[in-house]
CSV table of C-alpha atoms in Angstrom, one decimal:
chain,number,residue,atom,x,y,z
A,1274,UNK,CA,-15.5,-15.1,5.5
A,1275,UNK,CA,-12.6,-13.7,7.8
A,1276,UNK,CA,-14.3,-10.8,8.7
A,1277,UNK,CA,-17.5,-13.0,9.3
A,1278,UNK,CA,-15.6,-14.1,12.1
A,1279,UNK,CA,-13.9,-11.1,13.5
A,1280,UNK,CA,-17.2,-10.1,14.5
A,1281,UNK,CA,-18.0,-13.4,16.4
A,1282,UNK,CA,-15.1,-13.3,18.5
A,1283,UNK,CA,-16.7,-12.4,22.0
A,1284,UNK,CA,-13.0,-10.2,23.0
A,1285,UNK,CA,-11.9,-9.2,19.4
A,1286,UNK,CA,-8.9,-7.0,20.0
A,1287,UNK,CA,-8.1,-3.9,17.1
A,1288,UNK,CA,-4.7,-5.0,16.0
A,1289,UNK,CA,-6.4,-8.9,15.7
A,1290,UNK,CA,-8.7,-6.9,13.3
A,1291,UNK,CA,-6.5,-4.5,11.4
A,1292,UNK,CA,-4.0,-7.7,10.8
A,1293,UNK,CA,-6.4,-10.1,9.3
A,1294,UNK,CA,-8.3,-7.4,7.4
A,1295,UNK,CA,-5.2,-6.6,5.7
A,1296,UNK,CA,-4.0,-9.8,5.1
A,1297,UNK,CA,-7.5,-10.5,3.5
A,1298,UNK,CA,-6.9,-7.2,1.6
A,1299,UNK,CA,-3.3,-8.3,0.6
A,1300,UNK,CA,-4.5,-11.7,-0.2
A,1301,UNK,CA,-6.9,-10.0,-3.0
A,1302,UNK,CA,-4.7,-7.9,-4.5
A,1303,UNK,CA,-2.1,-10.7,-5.3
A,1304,UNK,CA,-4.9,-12.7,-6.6
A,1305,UNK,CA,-5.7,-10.6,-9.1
A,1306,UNK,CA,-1.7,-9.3,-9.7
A,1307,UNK,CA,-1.3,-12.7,-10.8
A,1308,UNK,CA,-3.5,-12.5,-13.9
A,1309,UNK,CA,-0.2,-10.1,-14.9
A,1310,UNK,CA,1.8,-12.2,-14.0
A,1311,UNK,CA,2.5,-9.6,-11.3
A,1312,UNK,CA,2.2,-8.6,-7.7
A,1313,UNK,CA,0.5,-6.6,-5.1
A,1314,UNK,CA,4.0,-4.7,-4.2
A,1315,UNK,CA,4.7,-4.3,-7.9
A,1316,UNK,CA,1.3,-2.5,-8.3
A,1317,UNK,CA,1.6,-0.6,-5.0
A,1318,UNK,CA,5.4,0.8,-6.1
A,1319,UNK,CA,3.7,1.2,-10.0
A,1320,UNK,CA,1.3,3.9,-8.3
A,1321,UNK,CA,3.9,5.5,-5.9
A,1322,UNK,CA,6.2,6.2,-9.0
A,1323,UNK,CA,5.2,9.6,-10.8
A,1324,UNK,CA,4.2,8.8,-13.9
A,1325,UNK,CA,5.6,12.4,-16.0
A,1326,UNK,CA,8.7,13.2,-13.6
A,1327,UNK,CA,9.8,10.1,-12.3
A,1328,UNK,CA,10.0,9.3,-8.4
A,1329,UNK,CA,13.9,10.0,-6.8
A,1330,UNK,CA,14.8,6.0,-5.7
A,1331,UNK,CA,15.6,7.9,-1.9
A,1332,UNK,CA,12.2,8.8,-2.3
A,1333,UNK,CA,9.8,5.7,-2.2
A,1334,UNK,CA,11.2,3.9,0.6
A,1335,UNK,CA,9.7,6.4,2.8
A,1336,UNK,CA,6.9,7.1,0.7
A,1337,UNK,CA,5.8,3.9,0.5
A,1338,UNK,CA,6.9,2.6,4.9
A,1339,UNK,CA,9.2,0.7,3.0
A,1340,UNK,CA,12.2,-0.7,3.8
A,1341,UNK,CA,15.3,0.0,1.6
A,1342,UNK,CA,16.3,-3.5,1.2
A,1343,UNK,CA,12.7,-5.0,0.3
A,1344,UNK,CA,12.3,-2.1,-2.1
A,1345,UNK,CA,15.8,-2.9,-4.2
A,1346,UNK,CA,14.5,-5.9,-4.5
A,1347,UNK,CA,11.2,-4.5,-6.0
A,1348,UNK,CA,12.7,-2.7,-8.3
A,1349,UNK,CA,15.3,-4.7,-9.5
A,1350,UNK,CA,12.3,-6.8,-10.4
A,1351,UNK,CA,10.2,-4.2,-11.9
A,1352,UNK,CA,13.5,-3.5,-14.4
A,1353,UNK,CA,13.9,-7.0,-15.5
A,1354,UNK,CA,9.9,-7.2,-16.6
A,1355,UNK,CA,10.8,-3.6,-18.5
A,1356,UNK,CA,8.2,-1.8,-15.4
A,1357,UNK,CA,10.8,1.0,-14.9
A,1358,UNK,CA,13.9,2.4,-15.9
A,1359,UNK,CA,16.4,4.6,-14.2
A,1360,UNK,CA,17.9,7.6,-14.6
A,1361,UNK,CA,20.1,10.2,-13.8
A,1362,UNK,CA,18.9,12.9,-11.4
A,1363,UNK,CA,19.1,16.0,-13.3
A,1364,UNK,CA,18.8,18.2,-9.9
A,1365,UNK,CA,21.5,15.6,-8.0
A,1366,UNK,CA,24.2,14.6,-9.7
A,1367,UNK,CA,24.4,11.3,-7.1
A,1368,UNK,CA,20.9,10.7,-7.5
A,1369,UNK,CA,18.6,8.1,-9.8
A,1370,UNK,CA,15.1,8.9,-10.7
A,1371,UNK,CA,13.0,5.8,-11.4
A,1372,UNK,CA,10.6,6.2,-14.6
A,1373,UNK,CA,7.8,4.3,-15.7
A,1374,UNK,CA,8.2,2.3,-19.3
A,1375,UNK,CA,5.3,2.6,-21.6
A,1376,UNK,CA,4.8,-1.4,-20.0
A,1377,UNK,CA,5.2,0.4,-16.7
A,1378,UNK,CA,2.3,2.8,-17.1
A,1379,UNK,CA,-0.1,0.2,-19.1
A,1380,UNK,CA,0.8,-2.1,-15.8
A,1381,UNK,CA,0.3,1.0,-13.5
A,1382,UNK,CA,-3.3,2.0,-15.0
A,1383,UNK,CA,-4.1,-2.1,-14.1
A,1384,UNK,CA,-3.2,-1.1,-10.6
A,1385,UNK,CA,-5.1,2.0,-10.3
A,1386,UNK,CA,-8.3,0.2,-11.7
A,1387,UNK,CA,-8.3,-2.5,-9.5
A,1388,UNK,CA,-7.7,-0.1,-6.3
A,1389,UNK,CA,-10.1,1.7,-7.8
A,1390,UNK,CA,-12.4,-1.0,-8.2
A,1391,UNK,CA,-12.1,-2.1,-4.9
A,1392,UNK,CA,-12.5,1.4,-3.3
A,1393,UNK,CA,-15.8,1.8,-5.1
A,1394,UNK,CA,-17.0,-1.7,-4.3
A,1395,UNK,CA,-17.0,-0.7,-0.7
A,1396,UNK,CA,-18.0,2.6,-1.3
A,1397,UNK,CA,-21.0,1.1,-2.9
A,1398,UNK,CA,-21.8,-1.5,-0.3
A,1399,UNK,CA,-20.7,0.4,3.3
A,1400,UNK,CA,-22.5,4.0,4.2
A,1401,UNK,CA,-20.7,7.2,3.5
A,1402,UNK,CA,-21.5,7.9,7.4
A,1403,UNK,CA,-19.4,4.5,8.4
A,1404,UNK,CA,-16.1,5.2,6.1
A,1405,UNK,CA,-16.0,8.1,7.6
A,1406,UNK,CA,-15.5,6.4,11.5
A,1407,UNK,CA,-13.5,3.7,10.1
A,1408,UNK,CA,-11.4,7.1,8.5
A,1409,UNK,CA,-11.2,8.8,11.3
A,1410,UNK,CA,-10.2,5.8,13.6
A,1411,UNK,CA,-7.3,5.0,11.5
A,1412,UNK,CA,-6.3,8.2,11.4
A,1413,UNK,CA,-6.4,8.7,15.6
A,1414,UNK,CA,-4.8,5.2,15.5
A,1415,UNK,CA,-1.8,6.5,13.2
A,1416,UNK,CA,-1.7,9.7,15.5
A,1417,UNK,CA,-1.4,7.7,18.5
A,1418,UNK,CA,1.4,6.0,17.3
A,1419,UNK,CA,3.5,8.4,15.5
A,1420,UNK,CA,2.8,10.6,19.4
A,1421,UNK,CA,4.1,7.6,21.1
A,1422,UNK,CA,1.2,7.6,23.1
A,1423,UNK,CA,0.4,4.0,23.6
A,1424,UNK,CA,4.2,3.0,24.7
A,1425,UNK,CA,6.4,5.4,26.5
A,1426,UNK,CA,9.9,5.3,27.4
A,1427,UNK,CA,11.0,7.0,30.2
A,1428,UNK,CA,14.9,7.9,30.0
A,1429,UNK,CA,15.8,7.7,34.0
């Protein structure tokens, strides 16, 4: 229904788009992360952890555009429902690795299915040839950005 209406707008701007999409997107996912009595940034962090080695805690902030704070918060969560547990970093002596719990990696195949459900759903219902542009605009989009081309800021 949201994207319905993206469409009707006569002077639909790309941000407007990318914004509701995702909150529709978002929206979803913590729909069905309920069912687990879980959410969307639990599953998301579930499938950024690696499931044999373990995932250094310094590690998924930036793997995951995540802010340090948001993601403590994350994982202090995931520890109490028995997602994760850490350890010691064998290579650091100052480090932590975070591991999935048996829970953790039952709860992390629930995430991969349903992204992968959802992945397929569109793949099923959208042509190869138009994934591909929507691909390839996101990535000039992330380009853009990460090039500062769209605001520059001259040092005088």
């Amino acid at each position: 229904m949201v994207i319905i209406a993206i469409y009707r707008m006569k002077e639909i701007t790309v941000d407007y788009a990318l914004r509701t999409t995702w909150q529709a997107v978002s929206k979803m996912y913590n729909e069905e992360a309920k069912h687990f009595k879980s959410t969307m940034a639990i599953g998301f962090t579930l499938l950024s952890i690696d499931p044999k080695t373990g995932t250094p805690s310094t590690a998924l902030g930036p793997k995951m555009g995540m802010e340090a704070t948001s993601l403590s918060r994350i994982l202090k969560r995931m520890e109490e429902k028995g997602f994760i547990e850490r350890r010691p970093n064998p290579n650091d002596g100052r480090g932590v690795l975070i591991h999935l719990t048996d829970l953790g990696l039952d709860r992390r195949n629930l995430s991969k299915e349903a992204v992968l459900k959802f992945n397929n759903t569109l793949k099923d219902n959208i042509s190869e040839e138009k994934l591909n542009h929507f691909f390839e605009v996101t990535e000039s989009i992330n380009k853009m950005i990460s090039e500062k081309k769209i605001y520059k800021r001259h040092n005088n």
